[in-house]
Coordinates of C-alpha atoms and ligand atoms in Angstrom, one line a residue:
X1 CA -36.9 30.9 21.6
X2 CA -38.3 33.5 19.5
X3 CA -39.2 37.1 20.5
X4 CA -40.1 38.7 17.7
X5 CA -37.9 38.3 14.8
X6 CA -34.9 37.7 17.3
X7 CA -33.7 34.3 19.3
X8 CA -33.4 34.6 22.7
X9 CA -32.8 32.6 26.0
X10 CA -33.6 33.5 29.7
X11 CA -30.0 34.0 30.4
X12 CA -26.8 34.7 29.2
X13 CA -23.5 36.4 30.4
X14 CA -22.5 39.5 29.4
X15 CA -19.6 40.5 27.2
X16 CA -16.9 41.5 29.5
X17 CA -17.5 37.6 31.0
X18 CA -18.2 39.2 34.4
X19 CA -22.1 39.5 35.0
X20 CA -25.1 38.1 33.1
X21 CA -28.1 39.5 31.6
X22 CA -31.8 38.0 32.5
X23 CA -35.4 38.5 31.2
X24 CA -37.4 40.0 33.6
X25 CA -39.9 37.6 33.7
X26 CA -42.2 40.1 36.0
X27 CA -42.6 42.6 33.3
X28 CA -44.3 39.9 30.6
X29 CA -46.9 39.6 28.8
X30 CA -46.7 43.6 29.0
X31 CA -43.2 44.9 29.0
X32 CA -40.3 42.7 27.6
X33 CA -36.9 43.7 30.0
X34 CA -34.1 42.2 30.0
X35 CA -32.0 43.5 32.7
X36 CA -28.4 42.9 34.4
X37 CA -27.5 41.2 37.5
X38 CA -23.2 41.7 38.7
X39 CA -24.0 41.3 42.3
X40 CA -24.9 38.2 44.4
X41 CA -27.7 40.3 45.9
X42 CA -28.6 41.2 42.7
X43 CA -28.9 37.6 42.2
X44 CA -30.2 36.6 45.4
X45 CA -33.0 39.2 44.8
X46 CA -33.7 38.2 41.2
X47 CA -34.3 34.6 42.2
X48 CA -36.5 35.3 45.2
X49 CA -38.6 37.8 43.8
X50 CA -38.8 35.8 40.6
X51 CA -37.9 38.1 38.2
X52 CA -36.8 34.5 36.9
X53 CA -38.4 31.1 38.4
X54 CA -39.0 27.9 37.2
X55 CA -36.6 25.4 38.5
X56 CA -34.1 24.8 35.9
X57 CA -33.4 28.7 35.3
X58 CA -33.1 29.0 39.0
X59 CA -30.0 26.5 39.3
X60 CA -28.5 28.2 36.1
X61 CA -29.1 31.7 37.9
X62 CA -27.9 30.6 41.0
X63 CA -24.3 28.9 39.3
X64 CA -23.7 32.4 37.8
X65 CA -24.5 33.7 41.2
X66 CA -21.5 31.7 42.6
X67 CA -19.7 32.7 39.5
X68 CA -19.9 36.3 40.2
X69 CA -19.5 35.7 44.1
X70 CA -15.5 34.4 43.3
X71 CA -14.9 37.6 41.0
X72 CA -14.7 39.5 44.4
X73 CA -13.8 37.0 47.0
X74 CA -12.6 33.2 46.1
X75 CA -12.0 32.0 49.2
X76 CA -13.6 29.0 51.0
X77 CA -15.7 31.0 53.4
X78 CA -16.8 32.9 50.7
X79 CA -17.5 30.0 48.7
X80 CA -19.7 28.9 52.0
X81 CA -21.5 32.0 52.5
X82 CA -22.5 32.4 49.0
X83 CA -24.0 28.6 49.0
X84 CA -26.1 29.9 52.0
X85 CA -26.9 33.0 50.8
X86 CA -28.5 31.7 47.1
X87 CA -30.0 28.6 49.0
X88 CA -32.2 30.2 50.9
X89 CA -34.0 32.1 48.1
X90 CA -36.1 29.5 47.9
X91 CA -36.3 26.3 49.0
X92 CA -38.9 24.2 47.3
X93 CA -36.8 23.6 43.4
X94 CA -34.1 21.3 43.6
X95 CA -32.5 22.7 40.7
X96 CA -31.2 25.2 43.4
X97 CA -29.4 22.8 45.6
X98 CA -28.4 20.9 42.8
X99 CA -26.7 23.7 40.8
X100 CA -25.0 25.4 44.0
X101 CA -23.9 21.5 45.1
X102 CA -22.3 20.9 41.7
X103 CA -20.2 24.4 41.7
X104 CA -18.9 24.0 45.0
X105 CA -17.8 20.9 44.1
X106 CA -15.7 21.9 41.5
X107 CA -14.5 24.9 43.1
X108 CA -13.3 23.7 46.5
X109 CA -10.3 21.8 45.5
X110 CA -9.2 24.7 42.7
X111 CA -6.9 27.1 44.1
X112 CA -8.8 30.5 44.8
X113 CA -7.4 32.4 42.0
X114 CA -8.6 30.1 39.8
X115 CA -12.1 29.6 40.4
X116 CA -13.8 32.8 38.9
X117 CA -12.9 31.9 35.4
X118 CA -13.8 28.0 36.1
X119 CA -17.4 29.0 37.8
X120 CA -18.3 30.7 34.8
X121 CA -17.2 27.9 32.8
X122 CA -19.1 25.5 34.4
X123 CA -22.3 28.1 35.0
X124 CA -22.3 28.2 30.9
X125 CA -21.5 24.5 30.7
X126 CA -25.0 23.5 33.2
X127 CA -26.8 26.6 31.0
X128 CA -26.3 24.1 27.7
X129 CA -26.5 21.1 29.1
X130 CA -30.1 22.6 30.2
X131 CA -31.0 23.3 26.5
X132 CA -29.6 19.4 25.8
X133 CA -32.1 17.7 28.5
X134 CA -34.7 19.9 27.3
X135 CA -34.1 19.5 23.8
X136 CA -34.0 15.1 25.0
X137 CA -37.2 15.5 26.7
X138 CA -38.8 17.5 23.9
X139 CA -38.2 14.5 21.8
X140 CA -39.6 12.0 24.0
X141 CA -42.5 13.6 24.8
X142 CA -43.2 14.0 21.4
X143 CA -43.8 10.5 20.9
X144 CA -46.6 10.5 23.4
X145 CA -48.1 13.2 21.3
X146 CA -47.5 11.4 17.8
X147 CA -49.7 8.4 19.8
X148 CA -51.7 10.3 20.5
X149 CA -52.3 12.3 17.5
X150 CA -52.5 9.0 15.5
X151 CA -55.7 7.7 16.9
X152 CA -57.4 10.9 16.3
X153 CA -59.1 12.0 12.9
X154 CA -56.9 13.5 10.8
X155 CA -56.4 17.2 10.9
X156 CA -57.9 17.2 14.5
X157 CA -55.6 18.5 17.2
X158 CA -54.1 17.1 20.1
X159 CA -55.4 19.3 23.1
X160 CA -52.9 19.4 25.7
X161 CA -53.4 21.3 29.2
X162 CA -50.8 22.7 31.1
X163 CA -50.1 24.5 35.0
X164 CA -48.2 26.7 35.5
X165 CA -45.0 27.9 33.0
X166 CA -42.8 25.2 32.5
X167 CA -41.7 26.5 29.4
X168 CA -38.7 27.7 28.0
X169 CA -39.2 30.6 30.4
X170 CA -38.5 28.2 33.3
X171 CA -35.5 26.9 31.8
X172 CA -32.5 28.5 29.7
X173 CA -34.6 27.3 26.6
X174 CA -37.5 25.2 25.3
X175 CA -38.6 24.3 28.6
X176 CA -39.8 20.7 30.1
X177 CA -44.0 20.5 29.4
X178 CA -43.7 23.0 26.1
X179 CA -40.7 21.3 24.9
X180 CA -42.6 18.3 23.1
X181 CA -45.5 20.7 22.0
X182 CA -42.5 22.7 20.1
X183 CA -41.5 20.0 18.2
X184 CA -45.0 18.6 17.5
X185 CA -45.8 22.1 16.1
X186 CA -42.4 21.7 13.6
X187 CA -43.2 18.4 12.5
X188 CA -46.5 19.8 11.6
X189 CA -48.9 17.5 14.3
X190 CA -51.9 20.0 15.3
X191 CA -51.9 20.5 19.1
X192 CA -54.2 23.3 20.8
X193 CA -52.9 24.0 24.0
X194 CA -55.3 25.0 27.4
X195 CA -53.6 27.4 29.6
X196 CA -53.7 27.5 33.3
X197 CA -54.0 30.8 34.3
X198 CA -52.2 29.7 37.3
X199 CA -53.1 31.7 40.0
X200 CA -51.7 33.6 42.2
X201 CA -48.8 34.8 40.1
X202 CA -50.6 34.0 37.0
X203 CA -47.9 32.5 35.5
X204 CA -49.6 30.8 33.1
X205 CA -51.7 33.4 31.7
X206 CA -48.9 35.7 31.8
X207 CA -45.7 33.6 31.0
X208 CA -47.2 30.5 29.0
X209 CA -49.5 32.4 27.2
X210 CA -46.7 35.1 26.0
X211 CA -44.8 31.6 24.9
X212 CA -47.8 30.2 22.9
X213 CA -48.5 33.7 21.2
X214 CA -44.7 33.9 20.3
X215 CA -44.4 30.8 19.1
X216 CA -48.0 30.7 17.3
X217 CA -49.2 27.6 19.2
X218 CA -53.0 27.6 18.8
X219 CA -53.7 28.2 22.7
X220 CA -56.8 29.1 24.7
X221 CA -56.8 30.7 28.6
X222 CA -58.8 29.1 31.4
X223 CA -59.3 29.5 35.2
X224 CA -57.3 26.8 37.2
X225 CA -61.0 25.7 37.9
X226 CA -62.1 25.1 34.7
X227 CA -59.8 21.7 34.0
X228 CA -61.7 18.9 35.4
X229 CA -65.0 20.2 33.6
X230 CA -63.1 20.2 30.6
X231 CA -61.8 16.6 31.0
X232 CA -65.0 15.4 32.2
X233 CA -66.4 17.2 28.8
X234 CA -63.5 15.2 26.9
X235 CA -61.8 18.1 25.8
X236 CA -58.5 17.4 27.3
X237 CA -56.2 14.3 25.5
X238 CA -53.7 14.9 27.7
X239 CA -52.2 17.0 30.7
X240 CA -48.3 17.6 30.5
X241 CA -46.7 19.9 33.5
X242 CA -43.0 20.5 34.6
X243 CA -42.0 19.8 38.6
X244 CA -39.6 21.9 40.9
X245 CA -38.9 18.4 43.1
X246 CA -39.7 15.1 42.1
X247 CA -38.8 12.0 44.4
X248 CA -37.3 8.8 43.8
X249 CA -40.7 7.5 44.1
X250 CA -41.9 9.6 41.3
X251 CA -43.8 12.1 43.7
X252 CA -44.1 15.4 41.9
X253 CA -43.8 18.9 43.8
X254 CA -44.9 21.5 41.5
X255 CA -47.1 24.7 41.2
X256 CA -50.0 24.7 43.3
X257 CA -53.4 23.7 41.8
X258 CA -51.3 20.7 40.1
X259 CA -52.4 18.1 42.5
X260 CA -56.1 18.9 41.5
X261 CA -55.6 18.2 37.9
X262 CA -53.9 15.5 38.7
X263 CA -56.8 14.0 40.8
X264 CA -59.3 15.5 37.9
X265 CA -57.4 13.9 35.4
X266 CA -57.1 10.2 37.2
X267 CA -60.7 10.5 37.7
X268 CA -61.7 11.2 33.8
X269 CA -59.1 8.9 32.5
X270 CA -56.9 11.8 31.2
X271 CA -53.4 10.7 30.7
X272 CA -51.3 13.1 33.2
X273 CA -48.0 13.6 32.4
X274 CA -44.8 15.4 34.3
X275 CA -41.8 16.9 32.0
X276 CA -38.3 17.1 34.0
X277 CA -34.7 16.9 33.5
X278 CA -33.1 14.6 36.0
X279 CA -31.0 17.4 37.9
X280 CA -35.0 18.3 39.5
X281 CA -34.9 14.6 40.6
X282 CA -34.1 14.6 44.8
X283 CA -33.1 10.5 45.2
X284 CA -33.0 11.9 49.2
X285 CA -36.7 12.2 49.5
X286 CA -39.0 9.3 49.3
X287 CA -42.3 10.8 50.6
X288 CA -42.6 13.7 48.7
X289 CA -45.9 15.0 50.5
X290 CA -44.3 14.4 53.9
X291 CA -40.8 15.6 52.9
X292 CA -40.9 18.5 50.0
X293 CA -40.3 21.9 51.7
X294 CA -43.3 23.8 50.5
X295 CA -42.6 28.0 50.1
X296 CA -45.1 30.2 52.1
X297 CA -45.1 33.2 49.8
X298 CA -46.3 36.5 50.5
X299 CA -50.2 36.8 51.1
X300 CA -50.0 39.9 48.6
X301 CA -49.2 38.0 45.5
X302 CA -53.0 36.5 46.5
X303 CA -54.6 39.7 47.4
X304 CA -52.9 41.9 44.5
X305 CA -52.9 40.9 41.3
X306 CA -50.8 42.9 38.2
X307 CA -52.2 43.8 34.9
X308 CA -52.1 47.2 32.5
X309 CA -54.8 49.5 32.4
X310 CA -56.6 50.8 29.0
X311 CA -53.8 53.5 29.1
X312 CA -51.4 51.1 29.2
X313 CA -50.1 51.3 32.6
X314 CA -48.8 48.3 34.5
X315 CA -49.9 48.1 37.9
X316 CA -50.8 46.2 40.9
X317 CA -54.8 45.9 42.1
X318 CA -56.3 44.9 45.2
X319 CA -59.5 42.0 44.7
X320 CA -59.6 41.5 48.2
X321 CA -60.4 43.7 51.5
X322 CA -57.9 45.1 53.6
X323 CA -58.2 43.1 56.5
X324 CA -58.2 39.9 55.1
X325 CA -55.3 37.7 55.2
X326 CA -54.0 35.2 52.8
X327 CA -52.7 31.9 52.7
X328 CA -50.5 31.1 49.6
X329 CA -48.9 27.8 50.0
X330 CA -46.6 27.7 46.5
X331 CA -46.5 24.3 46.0
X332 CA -48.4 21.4 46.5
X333 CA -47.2 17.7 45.9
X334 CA -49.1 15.2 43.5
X335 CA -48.9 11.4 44.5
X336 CA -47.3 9.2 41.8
X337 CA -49.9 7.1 41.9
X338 CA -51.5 9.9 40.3
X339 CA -48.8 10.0 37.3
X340 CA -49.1 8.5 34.2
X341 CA -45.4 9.2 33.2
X342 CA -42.3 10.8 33.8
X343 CA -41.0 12.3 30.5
X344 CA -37.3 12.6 31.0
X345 CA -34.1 13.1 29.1
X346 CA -33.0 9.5 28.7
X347 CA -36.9 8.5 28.2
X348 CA -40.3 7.9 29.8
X349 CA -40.5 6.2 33.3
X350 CA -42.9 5.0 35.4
X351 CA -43.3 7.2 38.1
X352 CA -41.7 5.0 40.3
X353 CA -38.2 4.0 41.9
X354 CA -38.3 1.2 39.9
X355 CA -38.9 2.9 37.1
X356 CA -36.9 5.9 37.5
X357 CA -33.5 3.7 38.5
X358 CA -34.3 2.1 35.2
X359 CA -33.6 5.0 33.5
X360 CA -31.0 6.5 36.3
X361 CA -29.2 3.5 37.2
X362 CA -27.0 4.1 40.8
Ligands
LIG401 C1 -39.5 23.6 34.5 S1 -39.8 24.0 36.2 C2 -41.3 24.9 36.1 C3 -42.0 25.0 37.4 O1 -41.5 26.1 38.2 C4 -42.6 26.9 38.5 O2 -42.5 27.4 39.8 P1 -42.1 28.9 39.9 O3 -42.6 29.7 38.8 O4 -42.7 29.3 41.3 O5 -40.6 28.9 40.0 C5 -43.8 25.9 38.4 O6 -43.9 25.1 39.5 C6 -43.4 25.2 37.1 O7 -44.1 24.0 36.9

């Protein structure tokens, strides 16, 4: 999407065709970096330290990662180790086991000389097909917003709240929840989007927001706290949010805090939507909240918290005591009974097997 007066994506591979180039997503809203990665640790580190996140980008991360692996050793061990290696960066997205799933595949029955050149191929062909679904789900989200929009007096925007970043920092580009917004804001349908903060990482106040800003989508902050008083206020139309693992069942694992404005939205009659590409789909799992590995991430990212000083430093600050531990459960996992829909690339499903087979037929 747009930085500035230049396009950009989350990831791309560099000239020489032999390592890729990221965005830093740790740096934003303060510092935009883009940085390189030629190594599979570099790789390994980026994805669990989340200098990029978001499930999509994570699978297209993790394929270069195994693109970059066969430049130095092609063989099947290797091949074995490196599927390891990445897949334990972090095990709640799907996108992770997917992606590393589909390049093995391809690469096992290639003879070893030739699968450096064919992993990059296919780690640029799953980076545009990313774009595609997004693109899909962009436009059939939009018609829940054109509904929506329609019973509305003219003029008056459609507010929309979102959790977390699914946007097209979370993907290669336009992301899953911000990709209908995008193309209500071209075809000129007013939409005023609320913010998650999202805490701990405050993605949303720090990557969503960034998006909204450089995109010029009409957008206002709140605390994670504040979404069910704004629904019971009726100043939410609709809730749209992206998923790292959705079931068969349509039981959606995504940022933590999602299941409460789920529950928040059911209870004030707030349609709740989920965004996703069908690659974050796991068919294995049918209970999600008894199934979905949820990450345990470090207690710091609760008691520490980034931001830049009136001097314009960027640093980490401390809002708790010393000696008080954290819990920081990433995840959580929202019922589907608690769904409204599941905007996909091939259309909107019930969140349900039923529904979702009708789409994704065996
Ligand atoms: C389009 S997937 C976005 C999804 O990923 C985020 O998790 P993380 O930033 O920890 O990778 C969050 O759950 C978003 O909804």
């Amino acid at each position: 999407m747009k930085v500035g007066d230049r396009h950009y994506r989350t990831i791309w591979p560099t000239s020489d065709g032999r390592a890729i180039e990221i965005i830093d997503q740790r740096w934003l809203p303060h510092e935009f970096r883009v940085v390189p990665l030629s190594t599979v640790d570099e790789v390994a580190t980026a994805i669990r330290d989340m200098w990029v996140r978001g499930a999509p980008l994570i699978g297209v991360t993790a394929a270069y990662g195994v693109a970059i692996a066969m430049l130095g050793d092609p063989s099947d061990a290797a091949l074995d180790s490196t599927w390891d290696y990445l897949h334990e960066t972090r095990p709640t997205a799907i996108n992770l086991r997917w992606a590393l799933d589909d390049m093995r595949n391809l690469l096992r029955p290639l003879p070893p000389a030739e699968r450096a050149d064919a992993a990059f191929a296919r780690a640029a062909e799953i980076a545009e097909e990313d774009v595609e679904l997004n693109r899909s789900i962009g436009r059939h989200g939009l018609t829940i917003i054109r509904q929506i929009a329609a019973s509305k007096p003219e003029g008056e925007p459609v507010r929309i709240l979102t959790h977390c970043n699914a946007g097209w920092l979370a993907t290669v580009d336009y992301g899953t929840a911000t990709a209908p917004i995008y193309l209500a804001l071209e075809e000129g349908i007013p939409v005023h989007v609320y913010v998650d903060e999202t805490r701990p990482r405050n993605q949303g106040a720090q990557l969503t927001a960034w998006e909204m800003v450089g995109q010029e989508v009409p957008h206002t902050l709140v605390v994670d706290n504040a979404g069910g008083h704004l629904m019971q206020h009726g100043l939410i139309d609709m809730v749209i949010v992206g998923t790292d693992r959705t079931t068969r069942n349509g039981d959606v694992c995504n940022k933590i805090g999602t299941y409460l404005k789920a529950l928040a939205a059911r209870d004030n009659g707030v349609p709740f939507y989920v965004a996703l590409p069908s690659p974050t789909i796991d068919w294995t799992v049918g209970d999600g909240v008894a199934e979905i590995p949820i990450e345990e991430r470090s207690s710091d990212e609760v008691s520490l918290v980034w931001g830049r000083t009136a001097d314009g430093k960027v640093m980490q600050v401390r809002i708790s005591p010393d000696a008080t531990e954290a819990a920081n459960p990433a995840f959580d996992v929202t019922p589907a009974r608690l769904v409204t829909g599941l905007i996909t690339e091939r259309g909107i499903a019930e969140a349900s097997e039923t529904g979702l087979r009708g789409l994704f037929p065996r």
